[in-house]
Amino acid sequence: MMSTEHNETNKSAGSLLTEALSHVSSLMRKEVDLARAEVNENLKHAGVAVGMIVGAVVVALTALNVLSAALVAALTEAGIAAGWSAVIVGVLLAIVAYVMANKGTNDLKLSSLAPSRTAKNVKRDAQTMKEVYDDK
């Protein structure tokens, strides 16, 4: 009679362990799927940031071609030597291009690509599992 009780206890403990492992495995698969979705979302944001950088280059080149000649001519007519007029215009356009490129590169920081929500969920799940097994 003792051995039957012992076998039933072992079976239920084994069943519980199998069930727990199944739940942990399922949870980990879901977390991996969530991480994959979060990385894809972050990559889309990175694509937009790259688009901002490309846009900054196009705007900077267009501005250089169109406005530099007009501004140099206007400054020259205002009494500034043509060479200095060109330098002033070039510096102003370089500042605009720098601000735009800086915004794009700040949006591309590697930390913004990491799946931070998933990492937080995995830590929470691990803590919950630890608490469950510590209580037993």
mmCIF file of N, CA, C and O in Angstrom, residues 42-103:
data_model
loop_
_atom_site.group_PDB
_atom_site.id
_atom_site.type_symbol
_atom_site.label_atom_id
_atom_site.label_comp_id
_atom_site.label_asym_id
_atom_site.label_seq_id
_atom_site.Cartn_x
_atom_site.Cartn_y
_atom_site.Cartn_z
ATOM 1 N N ASN A 42 10.635 48.285 -34.238
ATOM 2 C CA ASN A 42 11.753 49.214 -34.043
ATOM 3 C C ASN A 42 12.541 49.414 -35.333
ATOM 4 O O ASN A 42 13.044 50.509 -35.589
ATOM 5 N N LEU A 43 12.646 48.370 -36.152
ATOM 6 C CA LEU A 43 13.335 48.515 -37.435
ATOM 7 C C LEU A 43 12.562 49.436 -38.373
ATOM 8 O O LEU A 43 13.168 50.175 -39.150
ATOM 9 N N LYS A 44 11.230 49.401 -38.284
ATOM 10 C CA LYS A 44 10.433 50.331 -39.098
ATOM 11 C C LYS A 44 10.732 51.771 -38.689
ATOM 12 O O LYS A 44 10.875 52.644 -39.544
ATOM 13 N N HIS A 45 10.845 51.992 -37.375
ATOM 14 C CA HIS A 45 11.189 53.343 -36.893
ATOM 15 C C HIS A 45 12.592 53.734 -37.377
ATOM 16 O O HIS A 45 12.832 54.888 -37.725
ATOM 17 N N ALA A 46 13.505 52.769 -37.407
ATOM 18 C CA ALA A 46 14.859 53.045 -37.899
ATOM 19 C C ALA A 46 14.808 53.403 -39.380
ATOM 20 O O ALA A 46 15.538 54.287 -39.839
ATOM 21 N N GLY A 47 13.943 52.740 -40.135
ATOM 22 C CA GLY A 47 13.784 53.061 -41.551
ATOM 23 C C GLY A 47 13.320 54.486 -41.754
ATOM 24 O O GLY A 47 13.792 55.191 -42.654
ATOM 25 N N VAL A 48 12.405 54.917 -40.906
ATOM 26 C CA VAL A 48 11.933 56.306 -40.974
ATOM 27 C C VAL A 48 13.089 57.257 -40.655
ATOM 28 O O VAL A 48 13.250 58.295 -41.308
ATOM 29 N N ALA A 49 13.908 56.902 -39.660
ATOM 30 C CA ALA A 49 15.053 57.754 -39.303
ATOM 31 C C ALA A 49 16.045 57.839 -40.457
ATOM 32 O O ALA A 49 16.577 58.919 -40.744
ATOM 33 N N VAL A 50 16.289 56.718 -41.133
ATOM 34 C CA VAL A 50 17.185 56.730 -42.300
ATOM 35 C C VAL A 50 16.589 57.616 -43.389
ATOM 36 O O VAL A 50 17.303 58.381 -44.053
ATOM 37 N N GLY A 51 15.267 57.535 -43.541
ATOM 38 C CA GLY A 51 14.596 58.403 -44.507
ATOM 39 C C GLY A 51 14.790 59.874 -44.177
ATOM 40 O O GLY A 51 14.958 60.708 -45.073
ATOM 41 N N MET A 52 14.779 60.186 -42.864
ATOM 42 C CA MET A 52 15.032 61.571 -42.445
ATOM 43 C C MET A 52 16.440 62.010 -42.839
ATOM 44 O O MET A 52 16.647 63.141 -43.278
ATOM 45 N N ILE A 53 17.407 61.127 -42.675
ATOM 46 C CA ILE A 53 18.793 61.461 -43.031
ATOM 47 C C ILE A 53 18.912 61.677 -44.534
ATOM 48 O O ILE A 53 19.524 62.650 -44.986
ATOM 49 N N VAL A 54 18.307 60.788 -45.310
ATOM 50 C CA VAL A 54 18.349 60.937 -46.769
ATOM 51 C C VAL A 54 17.646 62.230 -47.175
ATOM 52 O O VAL A 54 18.144 62.982 -48.026
ATOM 53 N N GLY A 55 16.510 62.500 -46.536
ATOM 54 C CA GLY A 55 15.805 63.755 -46.815
ATOM 55 C C GLY A 55 16.658 64.960 -46.481
ATOM 56 O O GLY A 55 16.652 65.960 -47.198
ATOM 57 N N ALA A 56 17.401 64.862 -45.370
ATOM 58 C CA ALA A 56 18.284 65.971 -44.985
ATOM 59 C C ALA A 56 19.345 66.216 -46.052
ATOM 60 O O ALA A 56 19.656 67.368 -46.376
ATOM 61 N N VAL A 57 19.884 65.147 -46.598
ATOM 62 C CA VAL A 57 20.911 65.293 -47.643
ATOM 63 C C VAL A 57 20.310 65.937 -48.892
ATOM 64 O O VAL A 57 20.906 66.849 -49.481
ATOM 65 N N VAL A 58 19.137 65.477 -49.296
ATOM 66 C CA VAL A 58 18.493 66.038 -50.493
ATOM 67 C C VAL A 58 18.181 67.514 -50.286
ATOM 68 O O VAL A 58 18.462 68.352 -51.152
ATOM 69 N N VAL A 59 17.619 67.846 -49.125
ATOM 70 C CA VAL A 59 17.279 69.246 -48.847
ATOM 71 C C VAL A 59 18.544 70.099 -48.790
ATOM 72 O O VAL A 59 18.572 71.226 -49.318
ATOM 73 N N ALA A 60 19.579 69.576 -48.170
ATOM 74 C CA ALA A 60 20.826 70.335 -48.068
ATOM 75 C C ALA A 60 21.419 70.605 -49.451
ATOM 76 O O ALA A 60 21.874 71.727 -49.730
ATOM 77 N N LEU A 61 21.414 69.600 -50.319
ATOM 78 C CA LEU A 61 21.961 69.792 -51.672
ATOM 79 C C LEU A 61 21.112 70.771 -52.485
ATOM 80 O O LEU A 61 21.647 71.640 -53.191
ATOM 81 N N THR A 62 19.798 70.629 -52.379
ATOM 82 C CA THR A 62 18.918 71.546 -53.101
ATOM 83 C C THR A 62 19.103 72.970 -52.598
ATOM 84 O O THR A 62 19.205 73.925 -53.383
ATOM 85 N N ALA A 63 19.136 73.106 -51.286
ATOM 86 C CA ALA A 63 19.319 74.433 -50.701
ATOM 87 C C ALA A 63 20.645 75.029 -51.129
ATOM 88 O O ALA A 63 20.733 76.229 -51.427
ATOM 89 N N LEU A 64 21.687 74.196 -51.148
ATOM 90 C CA LEU A 64 22.997 74.683 -51.566
ATOM 91 C C LEU A 64 22.961 75.204 -53.000
ATOM 92 O O LEU A 64 23.504 76.284 -53.279
ATOM 93 N N ASN A 65 22.316 74.473 -53.867
ATOM 94 C CA ASN A 65 22.281 74.863 -55.284
ATOM 95 C C ASN A 65 21.406 76.084 -55.542
ATOM 96 O O ASN A 65 21.791 76.978 -56.298
ATOM 97 N N VAL A 66 20.236 76.132 -54.943
ATOM 98 C CA VAL A 66 19.279 77.192 -55.256
ATOM 99 C C VAL A 66 19.536 78.462 -54.449
ATOM 100 O O VAL A 66 19.646 79.551 -55.001
ATOM 101 N N LEU A 67 19.621 78.299 -53.139
ATOM 102 C CA LEU A 67 19.698 79.477 -52.285
ATOM 103 C C LEU A 67 21.078 80.100 -52.215
ATOM 104 O O LEU A 67 21.192 81.312 -52.017
ATOM 105 N N SER A 68 22.099 79.305 -52.361
ATOM 106 C CA SER A 68 23.439 79.878 -52.214
ATOM 107 C C SER A 68 23.708 80.956 -53.260
ATOM 108 O O SER A 68 24.208 82.032 -52.927
ATOM 109 N N ALA A 69 23.346 80.683 -54.477
ATOM 110 C CA ALA A 69 23.571 81.688 -55.526
ATOM 111 C C ALA A 69 22.743 82.951 -55.261
ATOM 112 O O ALA A 69 23.253 84.076 -55.393
ATOM 113 N N ALA A 70 21.478 82.752 -54.869
ATOM 114 C CA ALA A 70 20.612 83.913 -54.626
ATOM 115 C C ALA A 70 21.088 84.715 -53.421
ATOM 116 O O ALA A 70 21.122 85.956 -53.464
ATOM 117 N N LEU A 71 21.459 84.035 -52.342
ATOM 118 C CA LEU A 71 21.905 84.753 -51.149
ATOM 119 C C LEU A 71 23.255 85.434 -51.356
ATOM 120 O O LEU A 71 23.487 86.545 -50.873
ATOM 121 N N VAL A 72 24.140 84.758 -52.060
ATOM 122 C CA VAL A 72 25.444 85.375 -52.340
ATOM 123 C C VAL A 72 25.234 86.650 -53.147
ATOM 124 O O VAL A 72 25.839 87.688 -52.855
ATOM 125 N N ALA A 73 24.359 86.575 -54.139
ATOM 126 C CA ALA A 73 24.082 87.759 -54.956
ATOM 127 C C ALA A 73 23.466 88.874 -54.111
ATOM 128 O O ALA A 73 23.853 90.052 -54.238
ATOM 129 N N ALA A 74 22.536 88.510 -53.210
ATOM 130 C CA ALA A 74 21.884 89.528 -52.370
ATOM 131 C C ALA A 74 22.888 90.175 -51.412
ATOM 132 O O ALA A 74 22.881 91.396 -51.229
ATOM 133 N N LEU A 75 23.753 89.357 -50.809
ATOM 134 C CA LEU A 75 24.752 89.914 -49.894
ATOM 135 C C LEU A 75 25.768 90.776 -50.635
ATOM 136 O O LEU A 75 26.221 91.808 -50.115
ATOM 137 N N THR A 76 26.106 90.361 -51.816
ATOM 138 C CA THR A 76 27.052 91.144 -52.617
ATOM 139 C C THR A 76 26.440 92.504 -52.968
ATOM 140 O O THR A 76 27.115 93.535 -52.903
ATOM 141 N N GLU A 77 25.168 92.507 -53.333
ATOM 142 C CA GLU A 77 24.485 93.769 -53.633
ATOM 143 C C GLU A 77 24.357 94.641 -52.392
ATOM 144 O O GLU A 77 24.293 95.871 -52.495
ATOM 145 N N ALA A 78 24.340 94.001 -51.203
ATOM 146 C CA ALA A 78 24.240 94.768 -49.955
ATOM 147 C C ALA A 78 25.585 95.362 -49.554
ATOM 148 O O ALA A 78 25.672 96.068 -48.565
ATOM 149 N N GLY A 79 26.650 95.068 -50.294
ATOM 150 C CA GLY A 79 27.941 95.690 -50.040
ATOM 151 C C GLY A 79 28.996 94.757 -49.460
ATOM 152 O O GLY A 79 30.114 95.186 -49.182
ATOM 153 N N ILE A 80 28.678 93.483 -49.261
ATOM 154 C CA ILE A 80 29.678 92.532 -48.754
ATOM 155 C C ILE A 80 30.408 91.942 -49.954
ATOM 156 O O ILE A 80 29.802 91.666 -50.987
ATOM 157 N N ALA A 81 31.689 91.751 -49.811
ATOM 158 C CA ALA A 81 32.463 91.175 -50.915
ATOM 159 C C ALA A 81 31.902 89.803 -51.287
ATOM 160 O O ALA A 81 31.407 89.061 -50.433
ATOM 161 N N ALA A 82 31.978 89.464 -52.571
ATOM 162 C CA ALA A 82 31.389 88.219 -53.077
ATOM 163 C C ALA A 82 31.936 86.986 -52.353
ATOM 164 O O ALA A 82 31.194 86.049 -52.039
ATOM 165 N N GLY A 83 33.229 86.952 -52.075
ATOM 166 C CA GLY A 83 33.833 85.810 -51.379
ATOM 167 C C GLY A 83 33.252 85.621 -49.985
ATOM 168 O O GLY A 83 32.912 84.508 -49.573
ATOM 169 N N TRP A 84 33.142 86.732 -49.240
ATOM 170 C CA TRP A 84 32.577 86.657 -47.894
ATOM 171 C C TRP A 84 31.086 86.313 -47.930
ATOM 172 O O TRP A 84 30.573 85.607 -47.053
ATOM 173 N N SER A 85 30.405 86.789 -48.914
ATOM 174 C CA SER A 85 28.986 86.444 -49.076
ATOM 175 C C SER A 85 28.819 84.938 -49.251
ATOM 176 O O SER A 85 27.939 84.318 -48.646
ATOM 177 N N ALA A 86 29.685 84.333 -50.070
ATOM 178 C CA ALA A 86 29.632 82.881 -50.284
ATOM 179 C C ALA A 86 29.943 82.115 -48.997
ATOM 180 O O ALA A 86 29.304 81.106 -48.691
ATOM 181 N N VAL A 87 30.899 82.581 -48.214
ATOM 182 C CA VAL A 87 31.248 81.920 -46.944
ATOM 183 C C VAL A 87 30.063 81.990 -45.976
ATOM 184 O O VAL A 87 29.708 80.988 -45.334
ATOM 185 N N ILE A 88 29.447 83.127 -45.851
ATOM 186 C CA ILE A 88 28.307 83.287 -44.930
ATOM 187 C C ILE A 88 27.175 82.331 -45.310
ATOM 188 O O ILE A 88 26.611 81.627 -44.468
ATOM 189 N N VAL A 89 26.848 82.304 -46.579
ATOM 190 C CA VAL A 89 25.767 81.436 -47.057
ATOM 191 C C VAL A 89 26.115 79.964 -46.831
ATOM 192 O O VAL A 89 25.281 79.173 -46.369
ATOM 193 N N GLY A 90 27.338 79.595 -47.130
ATOM 194 C CA GLY A 90 27.763 78.203 -46.929
ATOM 195 C C GLY A 90 27.662 77.765 -45.475
ATOM 196 O O GLY A 90 27.202 76.661 -45.174
ATOM 197 N N VAL A 91 28.064 78.627 -44.557
ATOM 198 C CA VAL A 91 28.001 78.300 -43.115
ATOM 199 C C VAL A 91 26.540 78.145 -42.674
ATOM 200 O O VAL A 91 26.212 77.198 -41.942
ATOM 201 N N LEU A 92 25.678 79.031 -43.089
ATOM 202 C CA LEU A 92 24.265 78.930 -42.708
ATOM 203 C C LEU A 92 23.637 77.621 -43.200
ATOM 204 O O LEU A 92 22.927 76.933 -42.447
ATOM 205 N N LEU A 93 23.900 77.258 -44.430
ATOM 206 C CA LEU A 93 23.330 76.023 -44.976
ATOM 207 C C LEU A 93 23.944 74.787 -44.309
ATOM 208 O O LEU A 93 23.253 73.779 -44.098
ATOM 209 N N ALA A 94 25.208 74.865 -43.958
ATOM 210 C CA ALA A 94 25.849 73.743 -43.260
ATOM 211 C C ALA A 94 25.210 73.532 -41.885
ATOM 212 O O ALA A 94 25.028 72.384 -41.449
ATOM 213 N N ILE A 95 24.841 74.612 -41.211
ATOM 214 C CA ILE A 95 24.179 74.502 -39.902
ATOM 215 C C ILE A 95 22.819 73.798 -40.045
ATOM 216 O O ILE A 95 22.480 72.910 -39.269
ATOM 217 N N VAL A 96 22.053 74.190 -41.045
ATOM 218 C CA VAL A 96 20.748 73.551 -41.283
ATOM 219 C C VAL A 96 20.932 72.050 -41.549
ATOM 220 O O VAL A 96 20.223 71.212 -40.982
ATOM 221 N N ALA A 97 21.880 71.710 -42.397
ATOM 222 C CA ALA A 97 22.126 70.291 -42.714
ATOM 223 C C ALA A 97 22.563 69.526 -41.479
ATOM 224 O O ALA A 97 22.133 68.386 -41.252
ATOM 225 N N TYR A 98 23.397 70.131 -40.653
ATOM 226 C CA TYR A 98 23.876 69.473 -39.428
ATOM 227 C C TYR A 98 22.721 69.175 -38.472
ATOM 228 O O TYR A 98 22.626 68.077 -37.917
ATOM 229 N N VAL A 99 21.826 70.134 -38.286
ATOM 230 C CA VAL A 99 20.687 69.942 -37.382
ATOM 231 C C VAL A 99 19.813 68.780 -37.867
ATOM 232 O O VAL A 99 19.409 67.917 -37.087
ATOM 233 N N MET A 100 19.541 68.725 -39.145
ATOM 234 C CA MET A 100 18.709 67.649 -39.689
ATOM 235 C C MET A 100 19.392 66.287 -39.558
ATOM 236 O O MET A 100 18.767 65.303 -39.166
ATOM 237 N N ALA A 101 20.657 66.209 -39.898
ATOM 238 C CA ALA A 101 21.392 64.942 -39.802
ATOM 239 C C ALA A 101 21.516 64.500 -38.349
ATOM 240 O O ALA A 101 21.409 63.306 -38.042
ATOM 241 N N ASN A 102 21.710 65.445 -37.437
ATOM 242 C CA ASN A 102 21.809 65.121 -36.014
ATOM 243 C C ASN A 102 20.498 64.522 -35.505
ATOM 244 O O ASN A 102 20.501 63.553 -34.762
ATOM 245 N N LYS A 103 19.371 65.076 -35.926
ATOM 246 C CA LYS A 103 18.060 64.541 -35.544
ATOM 247 C C LYS A 103 17.913 63.112 -36.045
ATOM 248 O O LYS A 103 17.476 62.226 -35.309
#
